[in-house]
Coordinates of C-alpha atoms in Angstrom, one line a residue:
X22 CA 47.7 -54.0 -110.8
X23 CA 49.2 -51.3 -108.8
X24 CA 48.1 -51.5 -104.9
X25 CA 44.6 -49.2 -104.2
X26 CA 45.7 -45.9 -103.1
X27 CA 44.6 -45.2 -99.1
X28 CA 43.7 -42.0 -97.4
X29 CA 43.2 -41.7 -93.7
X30 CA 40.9 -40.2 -91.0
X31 CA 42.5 -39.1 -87.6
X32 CA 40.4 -38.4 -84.4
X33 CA 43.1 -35.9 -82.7
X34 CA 41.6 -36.0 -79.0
X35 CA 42.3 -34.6 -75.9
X36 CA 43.1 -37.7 -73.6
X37 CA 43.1 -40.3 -76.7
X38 CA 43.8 -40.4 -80.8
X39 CA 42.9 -42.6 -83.5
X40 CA 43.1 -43.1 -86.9
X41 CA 40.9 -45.4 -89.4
X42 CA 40.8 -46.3 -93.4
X43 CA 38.2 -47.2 -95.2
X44 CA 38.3 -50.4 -97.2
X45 CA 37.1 -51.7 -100.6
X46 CA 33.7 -52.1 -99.6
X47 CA 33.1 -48.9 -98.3
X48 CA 33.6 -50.0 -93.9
X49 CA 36.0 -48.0 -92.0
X50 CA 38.6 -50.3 -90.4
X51 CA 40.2 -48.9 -87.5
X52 CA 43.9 -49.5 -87.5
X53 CA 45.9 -50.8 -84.0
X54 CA 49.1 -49.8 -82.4
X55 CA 51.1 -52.8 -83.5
X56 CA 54.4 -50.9 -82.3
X57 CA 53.3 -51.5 -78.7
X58 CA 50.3 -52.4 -77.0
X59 CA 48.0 -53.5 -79.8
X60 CA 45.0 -51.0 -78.9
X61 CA 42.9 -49.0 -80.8
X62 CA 43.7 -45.9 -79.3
X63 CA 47.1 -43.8 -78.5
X64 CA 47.1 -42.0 -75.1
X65 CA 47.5 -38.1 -76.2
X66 CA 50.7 -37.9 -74.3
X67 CA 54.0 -37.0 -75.5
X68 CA 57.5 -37.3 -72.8
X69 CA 60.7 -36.0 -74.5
X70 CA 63.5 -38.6 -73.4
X71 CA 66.1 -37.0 -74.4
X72 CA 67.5 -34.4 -76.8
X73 CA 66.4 -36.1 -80.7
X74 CA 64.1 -38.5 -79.3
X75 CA 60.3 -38.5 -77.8
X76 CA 57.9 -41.3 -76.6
X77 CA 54.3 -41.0 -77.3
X78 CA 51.6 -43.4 -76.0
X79 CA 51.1 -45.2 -73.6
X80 CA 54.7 -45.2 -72.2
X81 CA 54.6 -41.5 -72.3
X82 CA 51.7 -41.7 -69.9
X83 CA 53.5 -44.1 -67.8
X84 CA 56.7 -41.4 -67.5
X85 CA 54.1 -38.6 -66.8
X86 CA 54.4 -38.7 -62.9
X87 CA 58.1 -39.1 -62.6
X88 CA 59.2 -36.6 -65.2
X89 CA 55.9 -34.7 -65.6
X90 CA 57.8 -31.7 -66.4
X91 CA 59.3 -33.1 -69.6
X92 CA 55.7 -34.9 -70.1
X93 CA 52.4 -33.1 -72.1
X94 CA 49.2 -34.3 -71.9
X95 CA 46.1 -32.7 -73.6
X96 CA 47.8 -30.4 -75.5
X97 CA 44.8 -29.8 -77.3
X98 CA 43.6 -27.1 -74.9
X99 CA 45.4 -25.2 -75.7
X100 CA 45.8 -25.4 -79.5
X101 CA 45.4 -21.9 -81.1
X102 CA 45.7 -19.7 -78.1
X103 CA 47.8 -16.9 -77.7
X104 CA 48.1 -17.0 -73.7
X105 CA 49.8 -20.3 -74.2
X106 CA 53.4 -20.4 -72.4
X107 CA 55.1 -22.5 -74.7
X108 CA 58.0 -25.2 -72.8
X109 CA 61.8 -25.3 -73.5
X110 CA 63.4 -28.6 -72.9
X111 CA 66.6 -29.5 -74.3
X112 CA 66.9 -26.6 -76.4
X113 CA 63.6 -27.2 -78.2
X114 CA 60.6 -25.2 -78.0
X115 CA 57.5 -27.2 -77.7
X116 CA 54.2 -25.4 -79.2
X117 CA 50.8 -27.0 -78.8
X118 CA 51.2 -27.4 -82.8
X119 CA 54.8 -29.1 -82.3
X120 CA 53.5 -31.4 -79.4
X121 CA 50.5 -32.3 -81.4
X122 CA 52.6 -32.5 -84.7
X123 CA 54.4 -35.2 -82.2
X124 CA 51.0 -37.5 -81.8
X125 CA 50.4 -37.7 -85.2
X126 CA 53.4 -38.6 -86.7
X127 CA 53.2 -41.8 -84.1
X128 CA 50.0 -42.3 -85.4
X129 CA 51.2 -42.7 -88.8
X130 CA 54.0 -44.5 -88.0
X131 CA 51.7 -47.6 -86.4
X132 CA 49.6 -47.1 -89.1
X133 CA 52.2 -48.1 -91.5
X134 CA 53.3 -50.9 -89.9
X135 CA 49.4 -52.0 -89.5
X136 CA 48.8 -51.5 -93.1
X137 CA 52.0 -51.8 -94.7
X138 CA 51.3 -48.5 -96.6
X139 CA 52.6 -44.9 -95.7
X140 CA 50.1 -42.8 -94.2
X141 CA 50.3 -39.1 -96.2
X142 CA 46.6 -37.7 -96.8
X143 CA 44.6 -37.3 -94.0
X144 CA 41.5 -35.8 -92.6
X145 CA 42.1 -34.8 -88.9
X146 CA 38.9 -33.7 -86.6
X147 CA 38.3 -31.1 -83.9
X148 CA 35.6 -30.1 -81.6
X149 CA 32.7 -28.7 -82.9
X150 CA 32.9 -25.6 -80.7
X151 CA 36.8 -24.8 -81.6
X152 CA 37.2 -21.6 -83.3
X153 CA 38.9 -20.7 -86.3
X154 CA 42.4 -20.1 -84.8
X155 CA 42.1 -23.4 -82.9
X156 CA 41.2 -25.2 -86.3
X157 CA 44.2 -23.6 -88.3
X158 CA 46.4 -24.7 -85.4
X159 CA 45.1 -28.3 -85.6
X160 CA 45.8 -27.8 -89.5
X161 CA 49.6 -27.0 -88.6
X162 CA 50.2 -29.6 -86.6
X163 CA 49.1 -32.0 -89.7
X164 CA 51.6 -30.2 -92.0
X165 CA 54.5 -30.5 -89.4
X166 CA 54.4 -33.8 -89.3
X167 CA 54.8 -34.4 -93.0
X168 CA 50.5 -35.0 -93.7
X169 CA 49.0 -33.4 -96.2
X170 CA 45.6 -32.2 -94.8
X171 CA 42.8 -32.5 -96.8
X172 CA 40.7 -31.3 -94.5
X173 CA 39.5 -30.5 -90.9
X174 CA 36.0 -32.1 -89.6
X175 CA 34.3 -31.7 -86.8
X176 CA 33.9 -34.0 -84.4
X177 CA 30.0 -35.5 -84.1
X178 CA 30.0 -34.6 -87.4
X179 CA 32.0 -37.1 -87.9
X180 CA 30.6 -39.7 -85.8
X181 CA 27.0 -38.9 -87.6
X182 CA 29.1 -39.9 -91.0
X183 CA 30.0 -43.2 -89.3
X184 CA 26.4 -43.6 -88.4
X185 CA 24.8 -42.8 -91.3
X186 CA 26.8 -45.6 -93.2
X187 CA 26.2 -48.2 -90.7
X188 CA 22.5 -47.2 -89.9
X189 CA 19.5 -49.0 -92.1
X190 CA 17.4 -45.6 -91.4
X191 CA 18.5 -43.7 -93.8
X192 CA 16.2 -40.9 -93.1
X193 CA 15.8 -39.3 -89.1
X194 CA 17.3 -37.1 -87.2
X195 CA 19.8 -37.6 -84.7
X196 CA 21.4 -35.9 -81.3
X197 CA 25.2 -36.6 -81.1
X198 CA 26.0 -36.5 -77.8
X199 CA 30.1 -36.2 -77.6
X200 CA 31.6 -36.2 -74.0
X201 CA 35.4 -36.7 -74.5
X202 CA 38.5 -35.9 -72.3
X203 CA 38.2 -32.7 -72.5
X204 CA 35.4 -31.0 -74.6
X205 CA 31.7 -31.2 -74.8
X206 CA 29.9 -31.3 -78.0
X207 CA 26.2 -31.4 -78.3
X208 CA 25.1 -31.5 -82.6
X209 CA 21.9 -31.9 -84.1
X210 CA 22.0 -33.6 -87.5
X211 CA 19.4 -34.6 -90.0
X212 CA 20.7 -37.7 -92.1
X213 CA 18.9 -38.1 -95.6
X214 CA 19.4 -40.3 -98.3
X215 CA 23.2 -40.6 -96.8
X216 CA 23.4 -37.1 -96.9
X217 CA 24.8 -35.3 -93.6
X218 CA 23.3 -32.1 -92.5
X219 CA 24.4 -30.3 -89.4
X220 CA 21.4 -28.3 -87.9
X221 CA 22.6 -26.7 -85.4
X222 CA 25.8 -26.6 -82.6
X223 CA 27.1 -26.2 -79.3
X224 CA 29.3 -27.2 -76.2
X225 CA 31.7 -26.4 -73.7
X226 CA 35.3 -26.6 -75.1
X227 CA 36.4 -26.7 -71.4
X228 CA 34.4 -29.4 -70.4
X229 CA 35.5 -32.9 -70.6
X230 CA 36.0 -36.4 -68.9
X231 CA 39.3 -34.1 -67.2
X232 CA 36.7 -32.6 -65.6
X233 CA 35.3 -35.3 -63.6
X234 CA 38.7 -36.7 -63.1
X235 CA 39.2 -33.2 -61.1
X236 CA 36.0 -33.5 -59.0
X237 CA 37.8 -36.8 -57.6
X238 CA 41.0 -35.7 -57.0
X239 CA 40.1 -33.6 -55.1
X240 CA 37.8 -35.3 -53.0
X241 CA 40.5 -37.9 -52.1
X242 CA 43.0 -34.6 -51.9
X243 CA 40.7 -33.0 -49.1
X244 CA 40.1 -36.4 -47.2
X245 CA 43.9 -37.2 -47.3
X246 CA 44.3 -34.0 -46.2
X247 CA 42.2 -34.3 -42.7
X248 CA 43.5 -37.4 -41.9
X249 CA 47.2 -37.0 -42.2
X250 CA 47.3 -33.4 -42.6
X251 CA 49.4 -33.6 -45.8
X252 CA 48.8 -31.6 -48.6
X253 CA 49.2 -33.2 -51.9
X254 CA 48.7 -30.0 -54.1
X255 CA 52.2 -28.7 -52.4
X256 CA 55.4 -28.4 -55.3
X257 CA 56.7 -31.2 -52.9
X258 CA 54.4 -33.6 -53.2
X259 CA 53.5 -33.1 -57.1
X260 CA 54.6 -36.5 -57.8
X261 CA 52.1 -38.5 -55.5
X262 CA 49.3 -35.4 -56.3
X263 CA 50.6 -36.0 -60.6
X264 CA 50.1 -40.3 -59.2
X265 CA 46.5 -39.5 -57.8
X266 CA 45.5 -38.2 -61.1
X267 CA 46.2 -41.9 -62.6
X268 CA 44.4 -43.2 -60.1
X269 CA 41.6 -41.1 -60.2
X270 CA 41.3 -41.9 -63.7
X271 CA 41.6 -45.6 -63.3
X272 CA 38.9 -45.4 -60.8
X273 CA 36.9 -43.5 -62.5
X274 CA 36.6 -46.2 -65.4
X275 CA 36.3 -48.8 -62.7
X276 CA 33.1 -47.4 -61.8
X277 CA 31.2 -48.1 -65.3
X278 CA 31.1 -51.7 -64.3
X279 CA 31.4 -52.0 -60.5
X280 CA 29.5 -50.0 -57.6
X281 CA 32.5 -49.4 -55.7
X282 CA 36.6 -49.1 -56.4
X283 CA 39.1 -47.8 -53.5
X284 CA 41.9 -45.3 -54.5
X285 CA 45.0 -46.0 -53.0
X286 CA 47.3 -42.9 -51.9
X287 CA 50.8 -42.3 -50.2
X288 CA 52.7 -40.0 -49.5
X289 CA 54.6 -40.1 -46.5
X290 CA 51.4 -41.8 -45.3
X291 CA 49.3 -44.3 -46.6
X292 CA 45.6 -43.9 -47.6
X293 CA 43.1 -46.4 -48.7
X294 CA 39.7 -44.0 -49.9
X295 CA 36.9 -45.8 -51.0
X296 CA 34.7 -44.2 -53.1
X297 CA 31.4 -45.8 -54.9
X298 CA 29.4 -44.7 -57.5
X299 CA 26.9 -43.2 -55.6
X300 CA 29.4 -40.7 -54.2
X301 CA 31.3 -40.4 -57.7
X302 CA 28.0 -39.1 -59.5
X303 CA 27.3 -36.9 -56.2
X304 CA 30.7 -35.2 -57.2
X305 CA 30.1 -34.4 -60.6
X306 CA 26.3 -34.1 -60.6
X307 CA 27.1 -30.5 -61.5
X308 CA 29.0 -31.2 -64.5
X309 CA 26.8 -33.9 -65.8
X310 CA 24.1 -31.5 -65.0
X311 CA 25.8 -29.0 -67.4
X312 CA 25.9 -31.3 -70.5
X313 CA 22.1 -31.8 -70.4
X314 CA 21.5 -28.0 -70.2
X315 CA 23.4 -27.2 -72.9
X316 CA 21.6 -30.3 -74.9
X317 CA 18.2 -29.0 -74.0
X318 CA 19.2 -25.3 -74.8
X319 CA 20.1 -26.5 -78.1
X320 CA 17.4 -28.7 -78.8
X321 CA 14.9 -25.4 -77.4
X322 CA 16.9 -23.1 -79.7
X323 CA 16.9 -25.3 -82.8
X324 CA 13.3 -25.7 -82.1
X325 CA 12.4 -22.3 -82.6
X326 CA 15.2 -20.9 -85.2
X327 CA 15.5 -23.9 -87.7
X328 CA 11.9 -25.9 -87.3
X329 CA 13.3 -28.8 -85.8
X330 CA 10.2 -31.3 -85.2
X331 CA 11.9 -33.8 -82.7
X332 CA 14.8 -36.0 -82.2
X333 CA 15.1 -39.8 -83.6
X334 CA 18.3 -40.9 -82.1
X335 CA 20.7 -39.6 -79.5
X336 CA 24.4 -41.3 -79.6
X337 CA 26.7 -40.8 -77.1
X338 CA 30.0 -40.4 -78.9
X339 CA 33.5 -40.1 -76.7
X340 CA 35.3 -42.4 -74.0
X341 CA 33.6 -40.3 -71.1
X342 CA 29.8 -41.2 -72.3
X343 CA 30.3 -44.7 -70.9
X344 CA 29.9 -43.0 -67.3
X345 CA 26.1 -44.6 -66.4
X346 CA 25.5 -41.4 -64.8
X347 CA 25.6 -39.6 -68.4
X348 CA 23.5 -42.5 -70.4
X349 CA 20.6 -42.4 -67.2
X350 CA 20.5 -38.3 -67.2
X351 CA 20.7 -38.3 -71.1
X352 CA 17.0 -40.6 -71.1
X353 CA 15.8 -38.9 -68.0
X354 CA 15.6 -35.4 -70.2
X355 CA 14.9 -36.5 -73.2
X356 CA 12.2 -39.8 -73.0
X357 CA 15.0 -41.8 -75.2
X358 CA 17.3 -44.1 -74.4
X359 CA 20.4 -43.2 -76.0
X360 CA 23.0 -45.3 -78.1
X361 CA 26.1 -45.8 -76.9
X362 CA 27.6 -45.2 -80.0
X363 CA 31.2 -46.8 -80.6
X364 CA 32.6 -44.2 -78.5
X365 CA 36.1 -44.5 -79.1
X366 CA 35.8 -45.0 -82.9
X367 CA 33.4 -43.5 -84.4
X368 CA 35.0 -39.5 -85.0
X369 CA 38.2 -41.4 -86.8
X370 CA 36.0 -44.1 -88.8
X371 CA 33.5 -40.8 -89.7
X372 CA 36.8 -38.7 -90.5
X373 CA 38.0 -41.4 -93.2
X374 CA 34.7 -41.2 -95.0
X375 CA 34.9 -37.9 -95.2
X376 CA 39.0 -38.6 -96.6
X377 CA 38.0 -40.6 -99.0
X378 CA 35.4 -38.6 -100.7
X379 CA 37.5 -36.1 -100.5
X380 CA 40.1 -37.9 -102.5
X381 CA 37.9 -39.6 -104.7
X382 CA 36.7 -35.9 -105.9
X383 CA 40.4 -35.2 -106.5
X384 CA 40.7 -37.9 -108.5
X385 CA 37.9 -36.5 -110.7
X386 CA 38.9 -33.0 -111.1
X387 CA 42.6 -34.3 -112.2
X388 CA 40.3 -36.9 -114.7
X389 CA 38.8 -33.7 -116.6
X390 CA 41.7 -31.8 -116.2
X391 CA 44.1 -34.5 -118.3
X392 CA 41.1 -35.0 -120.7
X393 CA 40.9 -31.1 -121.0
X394 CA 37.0 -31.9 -120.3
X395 CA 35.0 -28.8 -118.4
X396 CA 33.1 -30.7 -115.0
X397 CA 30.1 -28.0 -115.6
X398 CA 29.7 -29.2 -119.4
X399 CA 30.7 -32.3 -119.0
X400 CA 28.4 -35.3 -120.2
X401 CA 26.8 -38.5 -118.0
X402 CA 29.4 -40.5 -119.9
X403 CA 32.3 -38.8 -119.1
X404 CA 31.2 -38.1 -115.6
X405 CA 30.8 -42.1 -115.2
X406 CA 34.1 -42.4 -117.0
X407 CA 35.7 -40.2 -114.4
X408 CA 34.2 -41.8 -111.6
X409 CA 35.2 -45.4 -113.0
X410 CA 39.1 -44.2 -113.3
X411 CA 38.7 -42.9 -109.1
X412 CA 37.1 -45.9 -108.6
X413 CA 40.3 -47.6 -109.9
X414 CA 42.7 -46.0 -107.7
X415 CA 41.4 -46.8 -104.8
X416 CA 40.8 -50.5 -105.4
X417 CA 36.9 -50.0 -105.3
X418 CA 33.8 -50.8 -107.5
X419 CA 32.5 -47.8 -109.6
X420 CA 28.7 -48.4 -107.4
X421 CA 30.7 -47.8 -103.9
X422 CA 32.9 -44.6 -105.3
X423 CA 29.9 -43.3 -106.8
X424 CA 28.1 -43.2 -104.0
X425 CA 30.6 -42.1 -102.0
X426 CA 31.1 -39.1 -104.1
X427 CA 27.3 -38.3 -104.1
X428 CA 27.2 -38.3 -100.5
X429 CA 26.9 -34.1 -99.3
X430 CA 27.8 -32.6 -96.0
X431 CA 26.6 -29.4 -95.3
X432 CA 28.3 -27.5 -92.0
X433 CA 27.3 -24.7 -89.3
X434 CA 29.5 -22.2 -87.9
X435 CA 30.0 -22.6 -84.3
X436 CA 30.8 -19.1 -83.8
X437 CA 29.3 -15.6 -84.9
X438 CA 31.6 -13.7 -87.2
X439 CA 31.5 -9.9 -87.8
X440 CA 33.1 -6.7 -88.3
X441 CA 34.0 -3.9 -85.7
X442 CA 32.0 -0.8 -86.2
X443 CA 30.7 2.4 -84.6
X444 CA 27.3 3.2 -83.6
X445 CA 25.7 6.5 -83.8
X446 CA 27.1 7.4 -80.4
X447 CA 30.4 6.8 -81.9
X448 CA 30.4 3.7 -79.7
X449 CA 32.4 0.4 -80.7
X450 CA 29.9 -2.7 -81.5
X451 CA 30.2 -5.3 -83.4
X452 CA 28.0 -5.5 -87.2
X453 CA 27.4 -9.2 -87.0
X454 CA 28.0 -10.6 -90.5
X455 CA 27.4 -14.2 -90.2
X456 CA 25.7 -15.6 -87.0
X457 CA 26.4 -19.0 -85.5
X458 CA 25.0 -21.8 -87.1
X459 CA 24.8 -20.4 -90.1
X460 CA 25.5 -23.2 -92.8
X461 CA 28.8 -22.9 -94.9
X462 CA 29.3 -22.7 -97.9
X463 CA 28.0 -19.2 -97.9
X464 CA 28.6 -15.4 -98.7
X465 CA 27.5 -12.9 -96.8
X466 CA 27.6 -8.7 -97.8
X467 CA 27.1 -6.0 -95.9
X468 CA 27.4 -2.1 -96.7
X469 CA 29.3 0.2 -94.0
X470 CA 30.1 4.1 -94.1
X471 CA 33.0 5.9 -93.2
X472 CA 32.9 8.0 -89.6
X473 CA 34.3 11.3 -90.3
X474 CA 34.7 13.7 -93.4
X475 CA 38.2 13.0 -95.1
X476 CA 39.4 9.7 -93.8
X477 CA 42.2 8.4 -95.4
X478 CA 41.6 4.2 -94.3
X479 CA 38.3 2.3 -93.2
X480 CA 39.9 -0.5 -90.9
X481 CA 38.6 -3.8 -91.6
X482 CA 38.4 -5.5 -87.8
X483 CA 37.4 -8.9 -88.2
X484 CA 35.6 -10.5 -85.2
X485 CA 34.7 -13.7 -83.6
X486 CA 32.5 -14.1 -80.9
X487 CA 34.9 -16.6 -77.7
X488 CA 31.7 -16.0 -75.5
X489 CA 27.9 -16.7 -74.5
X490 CA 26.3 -13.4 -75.0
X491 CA 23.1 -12.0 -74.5
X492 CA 23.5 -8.8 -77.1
X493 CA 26.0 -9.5 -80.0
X494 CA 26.4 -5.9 -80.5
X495 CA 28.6 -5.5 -77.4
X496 CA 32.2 -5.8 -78.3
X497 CA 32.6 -7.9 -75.1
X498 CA 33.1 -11.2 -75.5
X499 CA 34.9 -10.7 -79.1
X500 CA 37.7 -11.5 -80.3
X501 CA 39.8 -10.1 -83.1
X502 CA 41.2 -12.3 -86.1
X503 CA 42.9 -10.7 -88.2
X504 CA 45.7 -8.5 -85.3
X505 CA 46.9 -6.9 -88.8
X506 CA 44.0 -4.4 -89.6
X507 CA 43.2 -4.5 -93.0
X508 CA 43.4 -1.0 -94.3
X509 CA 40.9 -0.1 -97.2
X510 CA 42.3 3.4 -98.9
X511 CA 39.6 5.7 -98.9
X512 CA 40.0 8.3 -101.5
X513 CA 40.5 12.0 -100.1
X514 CA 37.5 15.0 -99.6
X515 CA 34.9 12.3 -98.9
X516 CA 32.2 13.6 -96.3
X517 CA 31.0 11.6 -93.9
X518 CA 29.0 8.6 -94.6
X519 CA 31.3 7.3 -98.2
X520 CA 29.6 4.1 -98.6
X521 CA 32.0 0.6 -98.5
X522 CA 31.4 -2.7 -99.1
X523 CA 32.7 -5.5 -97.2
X524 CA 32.3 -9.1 -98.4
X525 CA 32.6 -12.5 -96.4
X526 CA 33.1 -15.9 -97.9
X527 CA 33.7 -19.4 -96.2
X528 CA 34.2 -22.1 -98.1
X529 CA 33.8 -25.6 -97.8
X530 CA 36.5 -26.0 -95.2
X531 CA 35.1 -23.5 -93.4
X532 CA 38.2 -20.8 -93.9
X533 CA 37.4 -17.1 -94.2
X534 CA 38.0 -14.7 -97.2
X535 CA 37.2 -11.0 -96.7
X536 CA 36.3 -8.7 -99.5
X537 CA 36.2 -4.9 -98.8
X538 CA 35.7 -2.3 -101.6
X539 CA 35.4 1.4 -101.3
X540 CA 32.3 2.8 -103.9
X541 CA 33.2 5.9 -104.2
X542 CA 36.9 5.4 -106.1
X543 CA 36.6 1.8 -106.1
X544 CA 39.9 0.6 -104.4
X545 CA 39.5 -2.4 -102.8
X546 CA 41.5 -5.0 -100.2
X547 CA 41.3 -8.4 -100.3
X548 CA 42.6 -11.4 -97.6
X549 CA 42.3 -14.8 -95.7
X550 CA 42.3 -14.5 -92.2
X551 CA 45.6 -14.2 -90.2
X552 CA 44.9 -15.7 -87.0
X553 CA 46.8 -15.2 -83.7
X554 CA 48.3 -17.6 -81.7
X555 CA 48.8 -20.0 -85.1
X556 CA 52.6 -20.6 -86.5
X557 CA 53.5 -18.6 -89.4
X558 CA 54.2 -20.9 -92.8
X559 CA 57.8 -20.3 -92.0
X560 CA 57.9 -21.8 -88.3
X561 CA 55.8 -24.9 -89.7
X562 CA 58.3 -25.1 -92.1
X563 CA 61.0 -24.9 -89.6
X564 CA 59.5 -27.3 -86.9
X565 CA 58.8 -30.0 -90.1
X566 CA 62.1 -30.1 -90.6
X567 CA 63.0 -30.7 -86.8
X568 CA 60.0 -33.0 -86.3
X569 CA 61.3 -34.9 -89.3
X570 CA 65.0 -35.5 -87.3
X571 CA 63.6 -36.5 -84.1
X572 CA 63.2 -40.6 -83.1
X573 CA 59.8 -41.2 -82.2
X574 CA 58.7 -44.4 -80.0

């Protein structure tokens, strides 16, 4: 018998990455970093060496205060935005897709040596707040390292998946809580029967365990500061201001277990700061304040627009949730105490669930296909026989790959979508097509009318909401996806008014198809959203083939 077929989940994060299978009897195993340290994790950090070879890990973060300016860490901030500056070194132009690319093609590599199996289909996850250009970015980065994406999940999502599988309650509703190193996500999800269904959304892509690093640093920046008058955020001194960082970090963790840590600093003087916990959550009380805000907003919101009786469980997902301060505020609002909820594991065992679903459904559809059998007419026996032959493939029992396959998730959009129009002041507002958290799979249309007699085009602006807004009609706040306007013919000696059509349809990966039809002489445009700031098919193409030459360790 040929060796069961494996497909993979990655957790892509800002300050750490992991990836996970899932075995014959249905448990996602995470898989360690065998090529150096052993852990379960990979620091998200990526120093170029030299020209044709780049370190990743843990090493990488080692380098970062001696050649921080051949050194990236948490690229993922910058995934999918436009404003992004990408760096040249060595002749080589590093994209946040490229860098990224970088992380995951080390995490394949320990992978295969942990499993003794290539690593090629993957599901890769992303914050549930990130936005569509941000997601197809995260996408690119999958396909330059030689992956083959089968999809992109969201981040407690995920972790809900893992969960759900591991829970006995197969029936509550839970709070996922997910603090990582550098985004906040706070999802409400109602698990039924194993079936995952996200209620509702939000977060603070800017706001992360980074964020608390900050608030110390520059504490022990101001105090080094009065005593020695030296000040570490000079160009001179970026080495001991990139060292304090480490050590900010390092104390920072120090402070889960203990009561007090002391931060060492030098730079032309030496500095021993001692900073408790006490002090640490004084610090950040603002930013820990912020999480719980935007959990009890969502909670209040869900409440009222989706009939949410109560939360069961709240998990804290992500490496910054073990902070005590986060676990004590989390009870204090809500009367619960919350689970700390395999925080560094969870998104990537959750994401190769999802993987393997996914490629068990594959497996199907190619089933009917070679049998020339249609799925919609097909019979209980040859559905079972389908099933049975997946079931095969992957090493498992037809019970565990049926129920795997059975298992629905059903997603919100974390952002309002819409179309640019004009009011009857001839003002510019946005026609909001498909609000946030509205739950995808869906189709939406609306009708629109053309301005002024005789136009020759209706431009088809498709927008995205990038901001909290109070009135979603206000173009401020939007963004544009699609920078080339789709032009819809209109056909000539129309007055004012000519109805048109225009058609929106996310599927279940959550990518965007626009339909737009003029109903007077019926022509009609058609596309997927083009989004800025993303690599064109032909750059991916070309930074595969230079991500494929380089060494990676």
């Amino acid at each position: 018998m040929s060796e069961a077929k494996r497909v993979f989940g990655i957790d892509l994060g800002t300050t750490y990455s992991a990836i996970a299978y899932v075995d014959e009897h249905g448990i996602p195993v995470i898989l360690k970093n065998i090529l150096d340290d052993g852990m379960s994790v990979l620091p998200s950090v990526v120093y170029v060496e030299g020209s044709g070879n780049v370190v990743v890990g843990i090493e990488a973060k080692r380098n970062s205060v001696l050649e921080s300016e051949r050194t990236f860490s948490e690229i993922k901030r910058f995934m999918g935005k436009p404003d992004y500056a990408p760096k040249e070194i060595d002749g080589t132009t590093y994209t946040p897709e490229y860098v990224s690319s970088l992380i995951l093609k080390k995490i394949a590599q320990y992978a295969r040596a942990d499993l003794s199996m290539p690593v090629e289909d993957v599901v890769i996850t992303v914050p549930a707040y990130f936005s569509d250009s941000q997601i197809d970015a995260t996408r690119k980065a999958g396909l330059i390292a030689g992956l083959n994406v089968l999809n992109i999940l969201k981040e407690p999502t995920a972790a809900a998946i893992s969960y759900g599988v591991e829970s006995d309650n197969n029936n509550q509703t839970v709070m996922v809580f997910d603090l990582g190193g550098g985004t906040f996500d706070v999802t409400i999800i109602q698990i039924v029967d194993n079936n995952i269904r996200v209620v509702m959304t939000g977060g603070d892509a800017e706001l992360g365990g980074r964020r608390w690093d900050q608030s110390l640093v520059d504490y022990v920046t101001d105090q080094f500061r009065t005593e020695h008058g030296i000040d570490l955020c000079e160009d001179e001194n970026k080495e001991a201001y990139q060292d304090l960082w480490i050590r900010c970090e390092e104390a920072k963790k120090a402070l889960t277990n203990r009561t007090s840590t002391n931060i060492m600093v030098s730079c032309g003087e030496r500095m021993k700061v001692e900073v408790t916990r006490e002090l640490f959550d004084e610090l950040t009380s603002m930013l820990c304040q912020r999480t719980i805000q935007l959990s009890r907003d969502l909670v209040a919101r869900a409440k009222n627009e989706k009939n949410l009786a109560g939360i069961d469980v709240i998990l804290l997902v992500g490496g910054s949730t073990r902070m005590p301060q986060i676990g004590k505020a989390v009870q204090e609002e809500f009367g619960t105490e919350p689970k700390l909820y395999d925080p560094d594991e969870a998104v990537a065992k959750g994401a190769a669930l999802v993987a393997r679903k996914i490629a068990l459904g594959e497996e199907v559809e190619k089933y009917f296909k070679a049998q020339g059998i249609d799925v919609n007419t097909a019979t209980e026996a040859e559905k079972e026989q389908a099933v049975h032959q997946a079931a095969k493939i992957f090493g498992l029992s037809s019970g565990v790959a049926a129920r795997e396959l059975a298992t629905s998730i059903v997603n919100v959009l974390s952002h309002s979508i819409g179309i640019q129009a004009v009011d009857d002041d001839c003002s510019d507002i946005i026609a909001v097509m498909l609000p946030d958290q509205t739950e995808f799979p869906c189709e939406t249309t609306q009708q629109f009318r053309t301005v002024s007699a005789n136009q020759q085009f209706a431009e088809i602006k498709v927008m995205e909401n990038q901001a909290d807004i109070t009135d979603e009609r206000n173009i401020s706040g939007w963004k544009q996806l699609n920078p080339d306007t789709g032009e819809l013919p209109i056909p000539p000696s129309l007055q004012q008014g000519a109805p048109v059509l225009v058609q929106f349809t996310i599927d279940a990966n959550g990518k965007l198809h626009v339909y737009a039809e003029d109903q007077t002489g019926h022509n009609r445009i058609e596309f997927d959203i083009k989004l800025e700031g993303v690599m064109s098919e032909e750059e991916v193409e070309k930074a595969k083939a230079a991500v494929g030459a380089l060494a990676i360790s």
